[in-house]
mmCIF file of C-alpha atoms in Angstrom:
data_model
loop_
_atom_site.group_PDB
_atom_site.id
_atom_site.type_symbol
_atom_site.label_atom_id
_atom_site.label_comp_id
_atom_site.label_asym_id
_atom_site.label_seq_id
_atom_site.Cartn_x
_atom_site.Cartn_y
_atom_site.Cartn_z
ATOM 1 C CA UNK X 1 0.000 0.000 0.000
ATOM 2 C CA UNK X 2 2.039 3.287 -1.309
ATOM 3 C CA UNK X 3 2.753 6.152 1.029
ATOM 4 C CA UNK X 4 1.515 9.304 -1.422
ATOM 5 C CA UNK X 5 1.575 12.738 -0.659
ATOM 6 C CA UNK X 6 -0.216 14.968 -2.710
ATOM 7 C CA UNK X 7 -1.546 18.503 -2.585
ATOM 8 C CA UNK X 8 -4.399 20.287 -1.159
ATOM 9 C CA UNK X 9 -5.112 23.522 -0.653
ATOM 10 C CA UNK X 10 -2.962 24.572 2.503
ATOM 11 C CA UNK X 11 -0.273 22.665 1.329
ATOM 12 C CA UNK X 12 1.068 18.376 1.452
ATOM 13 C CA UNK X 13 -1.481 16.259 2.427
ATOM 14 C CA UNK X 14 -0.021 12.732 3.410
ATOM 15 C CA UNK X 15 -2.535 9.411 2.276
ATOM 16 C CA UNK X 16 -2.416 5.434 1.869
ATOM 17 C CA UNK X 17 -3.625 4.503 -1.422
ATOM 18 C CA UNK X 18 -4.061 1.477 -3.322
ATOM 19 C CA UNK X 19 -4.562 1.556 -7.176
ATOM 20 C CA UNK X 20 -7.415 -0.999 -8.416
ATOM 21 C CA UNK X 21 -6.174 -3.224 -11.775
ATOM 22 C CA UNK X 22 -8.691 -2.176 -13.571
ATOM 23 C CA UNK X 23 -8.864 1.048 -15.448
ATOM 24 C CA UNK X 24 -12.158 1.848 -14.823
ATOM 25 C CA UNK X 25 -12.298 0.431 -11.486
ATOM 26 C CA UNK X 26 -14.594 2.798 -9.613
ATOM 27 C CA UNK X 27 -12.986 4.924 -6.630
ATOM 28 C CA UNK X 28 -13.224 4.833 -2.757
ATOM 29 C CA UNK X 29 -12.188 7.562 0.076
ATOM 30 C CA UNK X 30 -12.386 6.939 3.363
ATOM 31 C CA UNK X 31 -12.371 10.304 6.034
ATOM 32 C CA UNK X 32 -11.295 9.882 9.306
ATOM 33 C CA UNK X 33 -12.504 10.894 12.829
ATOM 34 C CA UNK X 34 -12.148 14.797 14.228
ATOM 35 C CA UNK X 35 -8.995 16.000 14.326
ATOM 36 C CA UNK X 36 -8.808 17.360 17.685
ATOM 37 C CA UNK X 37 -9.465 14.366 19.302
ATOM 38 C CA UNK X 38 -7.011 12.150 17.917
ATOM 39 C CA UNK X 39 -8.304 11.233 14.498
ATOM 40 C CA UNK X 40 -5.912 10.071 12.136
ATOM 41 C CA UNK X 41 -6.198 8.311 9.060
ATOM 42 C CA UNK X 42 -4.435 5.076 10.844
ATOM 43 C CA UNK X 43 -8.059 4.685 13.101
ATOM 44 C CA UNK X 44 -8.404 1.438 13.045
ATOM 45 C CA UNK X 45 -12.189 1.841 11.795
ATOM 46 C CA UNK X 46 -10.850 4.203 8.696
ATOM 47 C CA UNK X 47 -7.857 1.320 8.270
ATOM 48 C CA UNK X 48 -10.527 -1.662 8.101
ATOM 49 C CA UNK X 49 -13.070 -0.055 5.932
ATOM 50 C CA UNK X 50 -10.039 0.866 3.808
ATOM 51 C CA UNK X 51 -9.464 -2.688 2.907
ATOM 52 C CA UNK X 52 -12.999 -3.615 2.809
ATOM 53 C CA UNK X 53 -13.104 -1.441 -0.661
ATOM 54 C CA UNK X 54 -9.903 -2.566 -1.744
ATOM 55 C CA UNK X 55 -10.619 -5.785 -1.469
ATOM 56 C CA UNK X 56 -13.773 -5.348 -3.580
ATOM 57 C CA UNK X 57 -11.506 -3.890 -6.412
ATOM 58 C CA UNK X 58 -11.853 -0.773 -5.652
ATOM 59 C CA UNK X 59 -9.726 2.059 -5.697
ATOM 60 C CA UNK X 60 -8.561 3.339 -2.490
ATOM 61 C CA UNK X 61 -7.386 6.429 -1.034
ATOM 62 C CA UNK X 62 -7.564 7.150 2.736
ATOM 63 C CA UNK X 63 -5.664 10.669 4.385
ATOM 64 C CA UNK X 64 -4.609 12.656 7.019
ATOM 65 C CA UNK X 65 -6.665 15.851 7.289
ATOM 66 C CA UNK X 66 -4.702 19.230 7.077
ATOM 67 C CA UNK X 67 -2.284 19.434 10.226
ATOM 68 C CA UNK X 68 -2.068 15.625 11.182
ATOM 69 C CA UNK X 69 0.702 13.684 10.477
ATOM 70 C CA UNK X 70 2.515 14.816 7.782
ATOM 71 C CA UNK X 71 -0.098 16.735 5.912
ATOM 72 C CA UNK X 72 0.187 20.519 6.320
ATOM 73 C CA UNK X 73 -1.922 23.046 7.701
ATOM 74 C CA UNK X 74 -4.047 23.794 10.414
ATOM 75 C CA UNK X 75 -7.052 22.532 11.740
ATOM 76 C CA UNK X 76 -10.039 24.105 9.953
ATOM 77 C CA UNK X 77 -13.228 23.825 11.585
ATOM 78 C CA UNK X 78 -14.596 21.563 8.714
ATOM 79 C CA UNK X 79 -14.689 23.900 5.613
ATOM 80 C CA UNK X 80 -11.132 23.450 4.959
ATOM 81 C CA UNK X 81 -11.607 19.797 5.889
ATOM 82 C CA UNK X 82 -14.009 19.992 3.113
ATOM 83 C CA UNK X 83 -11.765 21.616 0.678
ATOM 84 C CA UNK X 84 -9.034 18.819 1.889
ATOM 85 C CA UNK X 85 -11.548 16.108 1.019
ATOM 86 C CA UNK X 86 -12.187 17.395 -2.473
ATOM 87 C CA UNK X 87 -8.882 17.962 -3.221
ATOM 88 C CA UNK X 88 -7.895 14.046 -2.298
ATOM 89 C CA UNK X 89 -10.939 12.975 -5.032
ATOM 90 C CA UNK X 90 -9.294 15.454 -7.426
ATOM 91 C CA UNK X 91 -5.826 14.132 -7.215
ATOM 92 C CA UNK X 92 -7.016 10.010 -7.638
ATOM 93 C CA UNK X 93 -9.658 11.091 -10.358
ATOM 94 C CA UNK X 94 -6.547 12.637 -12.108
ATOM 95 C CA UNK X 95 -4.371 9.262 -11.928
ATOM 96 C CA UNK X 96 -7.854 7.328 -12.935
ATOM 97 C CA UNK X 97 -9.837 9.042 -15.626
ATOM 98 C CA UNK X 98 -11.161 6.363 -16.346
ATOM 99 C CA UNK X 99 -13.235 5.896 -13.272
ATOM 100 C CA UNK X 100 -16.921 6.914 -13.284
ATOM 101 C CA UNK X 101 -18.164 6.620 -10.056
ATOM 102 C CA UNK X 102 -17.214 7.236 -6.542
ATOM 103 C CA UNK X 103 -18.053 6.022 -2.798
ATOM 104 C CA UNK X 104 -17.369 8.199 0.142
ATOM 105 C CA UNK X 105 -17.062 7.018 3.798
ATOM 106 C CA UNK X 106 -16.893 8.854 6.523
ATOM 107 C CA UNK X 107 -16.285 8.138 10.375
ATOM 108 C CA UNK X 108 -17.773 10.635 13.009
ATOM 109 C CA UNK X 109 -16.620 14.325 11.880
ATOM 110 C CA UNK X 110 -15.486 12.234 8.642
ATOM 111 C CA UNK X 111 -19.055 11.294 7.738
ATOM 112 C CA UNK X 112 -20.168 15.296 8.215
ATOM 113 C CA UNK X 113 -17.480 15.916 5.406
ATOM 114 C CA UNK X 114 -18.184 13.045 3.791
ATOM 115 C CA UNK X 115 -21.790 13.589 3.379
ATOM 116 C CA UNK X 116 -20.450 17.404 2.010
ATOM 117 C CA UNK X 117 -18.519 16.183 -0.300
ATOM 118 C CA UNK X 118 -21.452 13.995 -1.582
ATOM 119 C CA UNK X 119 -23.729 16.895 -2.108
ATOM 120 C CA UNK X 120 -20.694 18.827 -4.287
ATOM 121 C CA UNK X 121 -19.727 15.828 -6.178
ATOM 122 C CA UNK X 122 -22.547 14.274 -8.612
ATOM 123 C CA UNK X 123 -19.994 11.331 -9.857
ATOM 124 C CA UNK X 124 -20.041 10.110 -6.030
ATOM 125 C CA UNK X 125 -22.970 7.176 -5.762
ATOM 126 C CA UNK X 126 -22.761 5.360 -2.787
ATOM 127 C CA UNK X 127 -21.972 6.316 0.998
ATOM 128 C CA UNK X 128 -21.485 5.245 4.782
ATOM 129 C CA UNK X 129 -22.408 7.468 7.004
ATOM 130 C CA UNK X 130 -20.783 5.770 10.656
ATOM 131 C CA UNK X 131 -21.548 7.363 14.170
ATOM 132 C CA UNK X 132 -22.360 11.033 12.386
ATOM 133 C CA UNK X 133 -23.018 13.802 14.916
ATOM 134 C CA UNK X 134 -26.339 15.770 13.776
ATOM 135 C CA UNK X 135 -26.744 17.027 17.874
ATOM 136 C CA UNK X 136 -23.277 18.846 16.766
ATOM 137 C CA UNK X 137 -22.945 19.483 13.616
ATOM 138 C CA UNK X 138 -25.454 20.894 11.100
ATOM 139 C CA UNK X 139 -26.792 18.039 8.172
ATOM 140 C CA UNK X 140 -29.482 20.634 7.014
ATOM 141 C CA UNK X 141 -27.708 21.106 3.679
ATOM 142 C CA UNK X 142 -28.650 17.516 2.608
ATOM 143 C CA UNK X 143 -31.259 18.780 1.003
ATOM 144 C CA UNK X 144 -32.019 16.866 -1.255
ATOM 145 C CA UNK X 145 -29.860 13.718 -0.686
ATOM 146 C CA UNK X 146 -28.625 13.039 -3.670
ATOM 147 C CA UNK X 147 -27.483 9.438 -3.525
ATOM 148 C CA UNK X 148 -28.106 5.938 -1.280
ATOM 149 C CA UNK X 149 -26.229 4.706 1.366
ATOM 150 C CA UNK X 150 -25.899 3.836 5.029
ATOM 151 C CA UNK X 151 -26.266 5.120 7.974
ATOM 152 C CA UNK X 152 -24.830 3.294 10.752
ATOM 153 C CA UNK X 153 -24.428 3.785 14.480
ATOM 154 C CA UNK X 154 -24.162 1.952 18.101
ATOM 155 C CA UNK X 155 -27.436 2.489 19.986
ATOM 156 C CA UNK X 156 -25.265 3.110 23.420
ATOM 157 C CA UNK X 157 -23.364 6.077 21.785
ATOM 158 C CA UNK X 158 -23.431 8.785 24.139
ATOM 159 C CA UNK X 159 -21.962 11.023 21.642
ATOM 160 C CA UNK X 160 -24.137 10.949 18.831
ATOM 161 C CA UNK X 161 -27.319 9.706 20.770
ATOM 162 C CA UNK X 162 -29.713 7.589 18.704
ATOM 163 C CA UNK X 163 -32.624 9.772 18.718
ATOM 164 C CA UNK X 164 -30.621 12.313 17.333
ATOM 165 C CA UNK X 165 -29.517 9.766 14.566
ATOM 166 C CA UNK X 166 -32.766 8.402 14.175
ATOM 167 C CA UNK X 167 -34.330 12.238 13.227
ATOM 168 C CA UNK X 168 -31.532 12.638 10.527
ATOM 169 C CA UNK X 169 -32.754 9.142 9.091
ATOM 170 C CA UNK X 170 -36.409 10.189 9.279
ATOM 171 C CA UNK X 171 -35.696 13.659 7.345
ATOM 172 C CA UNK X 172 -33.769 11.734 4.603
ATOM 173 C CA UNK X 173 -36.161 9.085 4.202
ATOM 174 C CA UNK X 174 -38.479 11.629 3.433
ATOM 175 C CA UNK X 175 -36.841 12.595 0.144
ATOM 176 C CA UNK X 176 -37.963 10.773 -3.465
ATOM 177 C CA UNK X 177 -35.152 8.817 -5.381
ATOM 178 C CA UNK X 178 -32.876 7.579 -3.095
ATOM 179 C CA UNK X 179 -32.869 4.697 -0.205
ATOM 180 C CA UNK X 180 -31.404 4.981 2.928
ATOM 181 C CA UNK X 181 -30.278 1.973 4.673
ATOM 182 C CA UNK X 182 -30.189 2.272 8.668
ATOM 183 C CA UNK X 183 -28.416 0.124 10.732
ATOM 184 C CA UNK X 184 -28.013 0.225 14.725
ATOM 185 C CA UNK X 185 -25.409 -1.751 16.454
ATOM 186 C CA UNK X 186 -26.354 -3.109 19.687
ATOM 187 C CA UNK X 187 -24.369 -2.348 22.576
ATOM 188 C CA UNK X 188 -22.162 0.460 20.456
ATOM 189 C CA UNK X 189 -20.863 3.442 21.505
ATOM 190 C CA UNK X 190 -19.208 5.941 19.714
ATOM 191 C CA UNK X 191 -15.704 4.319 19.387
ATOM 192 C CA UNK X 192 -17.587 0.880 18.535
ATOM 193 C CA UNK X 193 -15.671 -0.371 21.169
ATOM 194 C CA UNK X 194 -15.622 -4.373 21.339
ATOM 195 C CA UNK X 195 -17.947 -3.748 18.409
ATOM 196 C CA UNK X 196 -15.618 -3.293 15.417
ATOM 197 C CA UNK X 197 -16.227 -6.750 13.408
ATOM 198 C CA UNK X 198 -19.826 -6.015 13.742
ATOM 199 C CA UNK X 199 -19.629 -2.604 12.255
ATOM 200 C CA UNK X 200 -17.197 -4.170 9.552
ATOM 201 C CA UNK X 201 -19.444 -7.033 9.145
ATOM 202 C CA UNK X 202 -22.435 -4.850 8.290
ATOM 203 C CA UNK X 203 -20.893 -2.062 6.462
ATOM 204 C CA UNK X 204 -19.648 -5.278 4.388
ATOM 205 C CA UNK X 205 -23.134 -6.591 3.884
ATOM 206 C CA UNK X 206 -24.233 -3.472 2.418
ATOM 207 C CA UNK X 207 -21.318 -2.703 -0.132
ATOM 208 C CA UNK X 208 -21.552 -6.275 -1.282
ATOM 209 C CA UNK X 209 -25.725 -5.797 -1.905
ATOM 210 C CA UNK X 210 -25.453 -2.523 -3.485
ATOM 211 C CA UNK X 211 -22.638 -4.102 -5.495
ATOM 212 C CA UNK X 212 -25.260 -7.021 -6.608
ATOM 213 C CA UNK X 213 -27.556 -4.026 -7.573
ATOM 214 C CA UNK X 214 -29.693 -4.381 -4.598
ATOM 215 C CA UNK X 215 -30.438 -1.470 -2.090
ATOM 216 C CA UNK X 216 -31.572 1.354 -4.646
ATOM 217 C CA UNK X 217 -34.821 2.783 -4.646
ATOM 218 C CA UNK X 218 -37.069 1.083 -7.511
ATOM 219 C CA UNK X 219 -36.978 3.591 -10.741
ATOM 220 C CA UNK X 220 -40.435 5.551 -10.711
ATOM 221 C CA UNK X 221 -43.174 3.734 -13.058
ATOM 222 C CA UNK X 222 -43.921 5.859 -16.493
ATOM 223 C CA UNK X 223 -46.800 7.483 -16.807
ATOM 224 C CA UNK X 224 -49.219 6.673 -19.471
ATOM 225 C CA UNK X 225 -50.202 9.334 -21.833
#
């Protein structure tokens, strides 16, 4: 798995990428926890689901927000997060023209970019969405959602409780188009702690059914004239 650095937009930013075989092999970033509280892109939550795309031919491209590690720059509240983020699909979309498509997963303040990134990027078409934080941070501009995915939390998180969760899920299941898949780990908190091959296990489950075509909201019947 090469070391890459790469630029954003307040300088190096420092990733673990894995090229696919094939050319047209679709692409997969994975965005790590907050910063501030020790979130790096060696979690071992952002490593595993990593390798869960890889594995599935994917390719793969997980880094260090601005001012961890060896990426440069400071700590940016999220917007320059953002920008960081956008930047990192740039850079592999410009070693893989070929690729169409796009998943994005994101891990606590990773799935608040994440889901960002989804609205500003029309080639992305799948997501995970793991312990997000809507009691912290603001989800209103998913409106519309434009793509599936999953939403998945522990229902013991103290963090992100699960009613807060659960209204997020609500709102977006609201919306025409797309499908969002909930799923609630029992006994989880935040950190998934003791819980990590059940996350993996059913983060795995849903790639591998959206990958058979499953898990996508049923195209609207034509009207007859």
């Amino acid at each position: 798995m090469p070391e890459v650095i790469f630029n954003g937009p307040a300088g190096r930013l420092e990733g673990r990428y894995q090229p696919s075989k094939e050319k047209n092999a679709p692409i997969a970033i994975v965005l790590h926890p907050h910063p501030r509280f020790g979130g790096t892109m060696n979690n071992p939550i952002v490593y595993e689901l990593f390798y869960m795309f890889q594995k599935r031919g994917f390719t793969t491209l997980r880094f260090n927000f601005r001012g961890i590690g060896r990426s440069q720059g400071e700590f940016d509240h999220g917007s320059g997060e953002l920008s960081d983020a956008a930047a990192a699909l740039d850079w592999v979309q410009s070693l893989h023209p070929d690729s169409k498509t796009c998943w994005v997963a994101g891990y606590s303040f990773g799935s608040w970019i994440g889901m960002q990134l989804l609205m500003r990027r029309p080639e992305i078409e799948g997501f995970m969405s793991i312990a997000p934080q809507p009691n912290i941070y603001d989800f209103s501009f998913l409106a519309p959602c434009p793509s599936s995915g999953l939403i998945i939390h522990g229902d013991a998180d103290k963090v992100a409780p699960p009613r807060d969760v659960n209204g997020l899920v609500e709102k977006l299941k609201t919306q025409k188009g797309i499908l969002i898949t909930q799923k609630t780990v029992t006994g989880a908190n935040h950190f998934f702690s003791g819980k990590n091959e059940d996350l993996l296990a059913e983060c795995e489950d849903y790639l591998d059914r959206r990958l058979d075509g499953e898990l996508v909201p049923e195209p609207a019947p034509k009207r007859i004239r």
